[in-house]
Coordinates of C-alpha atoms in Angstrom, one line a residue:
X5 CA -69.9 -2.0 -62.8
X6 CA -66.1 -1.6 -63.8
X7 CA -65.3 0.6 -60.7
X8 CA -67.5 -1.4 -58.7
X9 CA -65.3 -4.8 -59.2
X10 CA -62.1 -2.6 -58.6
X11 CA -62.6 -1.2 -55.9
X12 CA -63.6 -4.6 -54.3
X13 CA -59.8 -6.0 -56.1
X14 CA -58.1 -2.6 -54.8
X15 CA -59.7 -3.0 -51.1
X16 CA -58.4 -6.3 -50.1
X17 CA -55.1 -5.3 -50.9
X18 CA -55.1 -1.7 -49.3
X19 CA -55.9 -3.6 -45.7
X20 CA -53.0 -5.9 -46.6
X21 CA -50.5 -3.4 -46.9
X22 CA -52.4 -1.1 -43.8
X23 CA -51.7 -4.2 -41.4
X24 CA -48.2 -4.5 -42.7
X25 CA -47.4 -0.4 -42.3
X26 CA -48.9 -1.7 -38.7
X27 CA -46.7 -4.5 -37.6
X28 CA -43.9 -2.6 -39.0
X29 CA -44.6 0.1 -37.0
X30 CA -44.6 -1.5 -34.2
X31 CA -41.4 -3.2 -34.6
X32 CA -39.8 0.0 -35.0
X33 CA -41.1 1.2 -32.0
X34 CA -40.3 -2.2 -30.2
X35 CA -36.8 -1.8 -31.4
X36 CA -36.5 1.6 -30.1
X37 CA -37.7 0.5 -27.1
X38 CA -34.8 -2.1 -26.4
X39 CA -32.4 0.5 -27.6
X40 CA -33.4 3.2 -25.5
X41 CA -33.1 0.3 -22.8
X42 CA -29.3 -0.7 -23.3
X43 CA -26.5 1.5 -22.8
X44 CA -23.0 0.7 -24.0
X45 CA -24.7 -2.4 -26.0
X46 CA -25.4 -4.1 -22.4
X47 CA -29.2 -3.8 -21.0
X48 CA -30.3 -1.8 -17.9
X49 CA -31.0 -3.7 -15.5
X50 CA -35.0 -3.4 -14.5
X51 CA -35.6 -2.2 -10.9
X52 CA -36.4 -5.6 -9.8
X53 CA -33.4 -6.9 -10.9
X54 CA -31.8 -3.4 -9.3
X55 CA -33.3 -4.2 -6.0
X56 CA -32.3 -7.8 -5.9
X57 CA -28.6 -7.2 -6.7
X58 CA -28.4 -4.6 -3.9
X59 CA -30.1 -7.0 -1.0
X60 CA -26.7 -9.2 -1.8
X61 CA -24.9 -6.3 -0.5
X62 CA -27.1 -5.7 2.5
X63 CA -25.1 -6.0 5.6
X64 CA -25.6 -9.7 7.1
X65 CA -28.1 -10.5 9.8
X66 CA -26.8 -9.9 13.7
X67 CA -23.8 -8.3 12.6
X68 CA -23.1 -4.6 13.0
X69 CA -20.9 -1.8 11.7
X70 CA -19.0 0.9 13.7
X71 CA -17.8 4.5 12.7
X72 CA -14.1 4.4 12.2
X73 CA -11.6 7.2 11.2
X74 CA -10.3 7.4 7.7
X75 CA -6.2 6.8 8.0
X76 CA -5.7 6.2 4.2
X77 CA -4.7 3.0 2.6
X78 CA -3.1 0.9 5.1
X79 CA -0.9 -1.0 3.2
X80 CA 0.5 2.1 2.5
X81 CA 0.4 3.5 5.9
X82 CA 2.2 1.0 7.9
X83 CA 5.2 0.1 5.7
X84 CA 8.2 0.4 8.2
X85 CA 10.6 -1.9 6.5
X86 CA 12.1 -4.7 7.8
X87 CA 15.7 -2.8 7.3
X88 CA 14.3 0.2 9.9
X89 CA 12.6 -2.9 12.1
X90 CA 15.4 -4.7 12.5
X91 CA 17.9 -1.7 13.8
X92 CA 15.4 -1.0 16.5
X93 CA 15.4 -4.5 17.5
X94 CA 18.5 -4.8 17.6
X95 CA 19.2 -1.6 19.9
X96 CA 16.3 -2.5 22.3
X97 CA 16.3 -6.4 22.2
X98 CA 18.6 -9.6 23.0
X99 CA 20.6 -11.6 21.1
X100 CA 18.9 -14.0 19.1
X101 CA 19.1 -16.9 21.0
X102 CA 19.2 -20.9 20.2
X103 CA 16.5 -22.0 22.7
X104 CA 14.8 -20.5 25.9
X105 CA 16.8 -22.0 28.4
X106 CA 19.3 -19.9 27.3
X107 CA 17.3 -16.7 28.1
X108 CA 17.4 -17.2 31.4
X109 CA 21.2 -16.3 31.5
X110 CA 21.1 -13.3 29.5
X111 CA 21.2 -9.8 31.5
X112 CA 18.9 -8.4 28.9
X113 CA 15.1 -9.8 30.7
X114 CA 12.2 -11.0 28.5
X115 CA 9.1 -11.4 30.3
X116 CA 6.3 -14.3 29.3
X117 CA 3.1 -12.5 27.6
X118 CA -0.1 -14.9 28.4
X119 CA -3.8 -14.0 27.4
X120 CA -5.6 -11.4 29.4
X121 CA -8.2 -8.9 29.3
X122 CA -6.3 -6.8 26.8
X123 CA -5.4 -9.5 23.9
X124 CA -5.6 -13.1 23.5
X125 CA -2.5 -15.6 22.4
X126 CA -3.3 -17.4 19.2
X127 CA -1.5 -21.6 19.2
X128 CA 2.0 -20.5 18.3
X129 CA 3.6 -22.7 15.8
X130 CA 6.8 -21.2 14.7
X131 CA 7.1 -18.8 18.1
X132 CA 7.5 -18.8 22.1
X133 CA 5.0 -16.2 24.0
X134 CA 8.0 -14.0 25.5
X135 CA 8.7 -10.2 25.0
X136 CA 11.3 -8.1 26.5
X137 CA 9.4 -5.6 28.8
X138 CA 8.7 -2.6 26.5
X139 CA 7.4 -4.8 24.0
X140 CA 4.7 -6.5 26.4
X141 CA 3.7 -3.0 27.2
X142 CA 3.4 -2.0 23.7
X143 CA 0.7 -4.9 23.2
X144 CA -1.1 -4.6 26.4
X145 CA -1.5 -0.7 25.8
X146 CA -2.3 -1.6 21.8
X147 CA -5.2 -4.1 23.4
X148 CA -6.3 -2.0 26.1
X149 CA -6.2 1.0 23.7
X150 CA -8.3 -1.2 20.9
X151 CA -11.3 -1.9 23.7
X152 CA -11.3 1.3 24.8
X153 CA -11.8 2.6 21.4
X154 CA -14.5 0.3 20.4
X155 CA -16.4 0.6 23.5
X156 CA -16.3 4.4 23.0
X157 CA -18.3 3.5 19.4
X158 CA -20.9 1.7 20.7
X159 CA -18.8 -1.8 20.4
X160 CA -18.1 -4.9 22.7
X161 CA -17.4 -8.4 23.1
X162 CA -13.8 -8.4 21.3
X163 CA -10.0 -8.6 22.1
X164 CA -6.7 -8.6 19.3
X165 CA -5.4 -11.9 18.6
X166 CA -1.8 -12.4 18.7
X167 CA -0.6 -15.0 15.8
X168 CA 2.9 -14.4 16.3
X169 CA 6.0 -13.7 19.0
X170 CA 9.9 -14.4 20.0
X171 CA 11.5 -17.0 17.4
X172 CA 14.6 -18.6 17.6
X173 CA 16.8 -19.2 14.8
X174 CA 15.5 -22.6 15.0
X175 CA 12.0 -21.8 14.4
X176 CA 12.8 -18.9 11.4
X177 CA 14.3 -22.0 9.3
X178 CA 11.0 -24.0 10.1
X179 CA 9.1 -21.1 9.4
X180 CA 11.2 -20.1 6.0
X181 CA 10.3 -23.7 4.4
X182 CA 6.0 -23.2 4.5
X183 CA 6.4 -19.0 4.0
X184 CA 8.6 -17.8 1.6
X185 CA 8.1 -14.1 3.0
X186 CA 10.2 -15.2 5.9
X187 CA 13.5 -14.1 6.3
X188 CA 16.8 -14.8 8.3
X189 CA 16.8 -11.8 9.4
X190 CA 14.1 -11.9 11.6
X191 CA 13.2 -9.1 14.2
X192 CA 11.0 -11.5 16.0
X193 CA 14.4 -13.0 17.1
X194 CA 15.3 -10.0 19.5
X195 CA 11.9 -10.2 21.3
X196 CA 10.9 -6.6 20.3
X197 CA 8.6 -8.2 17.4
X198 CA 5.0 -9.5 17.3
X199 CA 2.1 -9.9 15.0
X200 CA -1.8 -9.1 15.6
X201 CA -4.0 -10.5 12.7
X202 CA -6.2 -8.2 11.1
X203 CA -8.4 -11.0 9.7
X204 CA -9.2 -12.6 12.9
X205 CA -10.5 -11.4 16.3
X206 CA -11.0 -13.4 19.4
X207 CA -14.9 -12.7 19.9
X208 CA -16.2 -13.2 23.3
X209 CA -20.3 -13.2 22.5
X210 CA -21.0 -14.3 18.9
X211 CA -24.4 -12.5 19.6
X212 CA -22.5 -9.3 19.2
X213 CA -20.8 -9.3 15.7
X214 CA -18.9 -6.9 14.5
X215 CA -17.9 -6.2 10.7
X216 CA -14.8 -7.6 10.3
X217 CA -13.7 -4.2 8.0
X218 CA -14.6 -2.5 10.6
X219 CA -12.2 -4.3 13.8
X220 CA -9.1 -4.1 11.0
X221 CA -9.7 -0.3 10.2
X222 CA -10.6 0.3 14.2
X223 CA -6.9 -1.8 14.8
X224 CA -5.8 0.1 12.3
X225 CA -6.4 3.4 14.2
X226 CA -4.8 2.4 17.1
X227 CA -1.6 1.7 15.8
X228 CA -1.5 4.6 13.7
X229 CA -1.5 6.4 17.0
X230 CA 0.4 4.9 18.7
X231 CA 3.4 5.0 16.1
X232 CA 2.9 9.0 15.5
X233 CA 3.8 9.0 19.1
X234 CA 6.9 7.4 18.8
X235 CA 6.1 4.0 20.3
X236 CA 6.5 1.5 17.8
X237 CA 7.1 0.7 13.7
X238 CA 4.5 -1.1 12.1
X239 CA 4.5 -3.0 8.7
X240 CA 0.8 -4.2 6.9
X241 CA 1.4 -7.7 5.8
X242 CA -0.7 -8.6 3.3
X243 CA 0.0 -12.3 2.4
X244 CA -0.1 -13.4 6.4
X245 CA -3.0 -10.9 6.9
X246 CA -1.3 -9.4 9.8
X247 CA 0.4 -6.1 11.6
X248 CA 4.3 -6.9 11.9
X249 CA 4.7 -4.7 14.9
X250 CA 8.2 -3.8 16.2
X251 CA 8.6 -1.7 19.5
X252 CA 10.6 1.3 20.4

C-alpha cells in the first residue's frame, strides 16, 4: 500500500518535469532556429520579402535599356581642365566680346546654331546660340554621331540637348551670382565652348523611353571618340549635370 500511494505522489510530478524538459526543448530549438536565421545579428530576409525588394529594382514599365560600351568612370574620363580649355579657346576663338552687335565687326566669323535634326537648343538664360564654325561642326557631328549610334542599338526617338553656348562678359557675371562654379575666365566667351546635359534628352515619342543611364553612357561614348581623335576637350560637370565641351 506504501508503494502504491508513492508512486501515485512520484507520478504527477514526473509528468510535470517531462512537459517542462518539453517546452524547454523546444525553446532551444526555437532559439536556434532564429540564430541560424540572422547573420551579423541582422535577420535574413525571407524569400518573399527577397522577391519584393528586387521588383523595386525592376526596370520601369515602357522604358528600355540599350547595350553601351564600358569607357570607365566618366567623371574621371572627361576632366580637360579649364586651364587646357581655355588655351584652345583662345587660339581658335574671338575675343570675348561685350554684346553681339559687336560680332558682326570682328574678322574672326561665328555662325548662329538653331535646333535641327542632330540636337535641340535648350531656353538659354545666361548664353546666345552662336559658335565660331568648327565649333558648330563639332556639335552637329557629336548629334549626328549620338543618333547614329543609338539607332545602330536598337534605339530611337531622341536628340542631345544643348543647355549652354557663347557668353559675354556680361552674362558670366549674371551667371557667377546663382553658380558659384562659374568663373571669369570663361571659355564659352570665345565661342569654341558649349554644354550638352547628360541628365536631360529632348525625346521625340514618349512611347519609346530610353533609360536615362543608358543616353548619358551612350553620349558618353561619343565624346570619348571624338576627343581620342583629336577633335575636342571635354570636362564631366557634375554639379550642372553637363559635358563642358571645348573644340579644336
Amino acid at each position: 500500500m506504501r508503494t502504491e500511494g508513492l508512486k501515485n505522489k512520484l507520478f504527477p510530478r514526473l509528468c510535470a518535469l517531462l512537459i517542462v524538459g518539453i517546452l524547454i526543448g523546444e525553446s532551444a530549438c526555437g532559439n536556434k532556429d532564429k540564430e541560424e536565421a540572422t547573420i551579423g545579428g541582422e535577420e535574413v530576409p525571407t524569400f518573399e520579402e527577397v522577391e519584393g525588394a528586387n521588383s523595386l529594382n525592376s526596370p520601369v514599365a515602357g522604358v528600355r535599356s540599350i547595350r553601351v560600351r564600358n569607357i570607365g568612370p566618366l567623371r574621371q574620363v572627361f576632366n580637360d581642365s579649364n586651364y587646357l580649355q581655355l588655351e584652345a579657346a583662345r587660339r581658335l576663338g574671338i575675343e570675348p566680346i561685350s554684346d553681339l552687335a559687336s560680332a558682326y565687326n570682328m574678322r574672326r566669323p561665328i555662325v548662329k546654331v538653331e535646333s535641327n535634326e542632330f540636337y535641340q537648343i535648350d531656353s538659354l538664360r545666361h548664353s546666345v546660340p552662336y559658335l565660331v564654325p568648327e565649333a558648330a561642326i563639332l556639335l552637329e557631328d557629336i548629334g549626328r554621331n549620338f543618333i547614329d549610334s543609338l539607332s545602330s542599338r536598337g534605339g530611337d526617338s531622341y536628340r542631345i540637348k544643348v543647355t549652354s553656348l557663347l557668353r559675354t562678359p556680361e552674362t558670366v557675371s549674371r551667371l557667377r551670382r546663382v553658380n558659384v562654379n562659374a568663373t571669369d575666365s570663361s571659355t564659352h566667351q570665345y565661342a569654341t565652348t558649349f554644354d550638352i546635359s547628360y541628365t536631360n534628352f529632348y525625346c521625340l515619342d514618349e512611347t519609346r523611353q530610353i533609360n536615362q543611364g543608358d543616353l548619358k553612357n551612350l553620349l558618353g561614348e561619343v565624346l570619348y571618340d571624338l576627343r581620342k581623335n583629336g577633335r575636342c576637350l571635354v570636362k564631366y560637370e557634375y554639379k550642372t549635370g553637363c559635358f563642358h565641351v571645348t573644340a579644336l
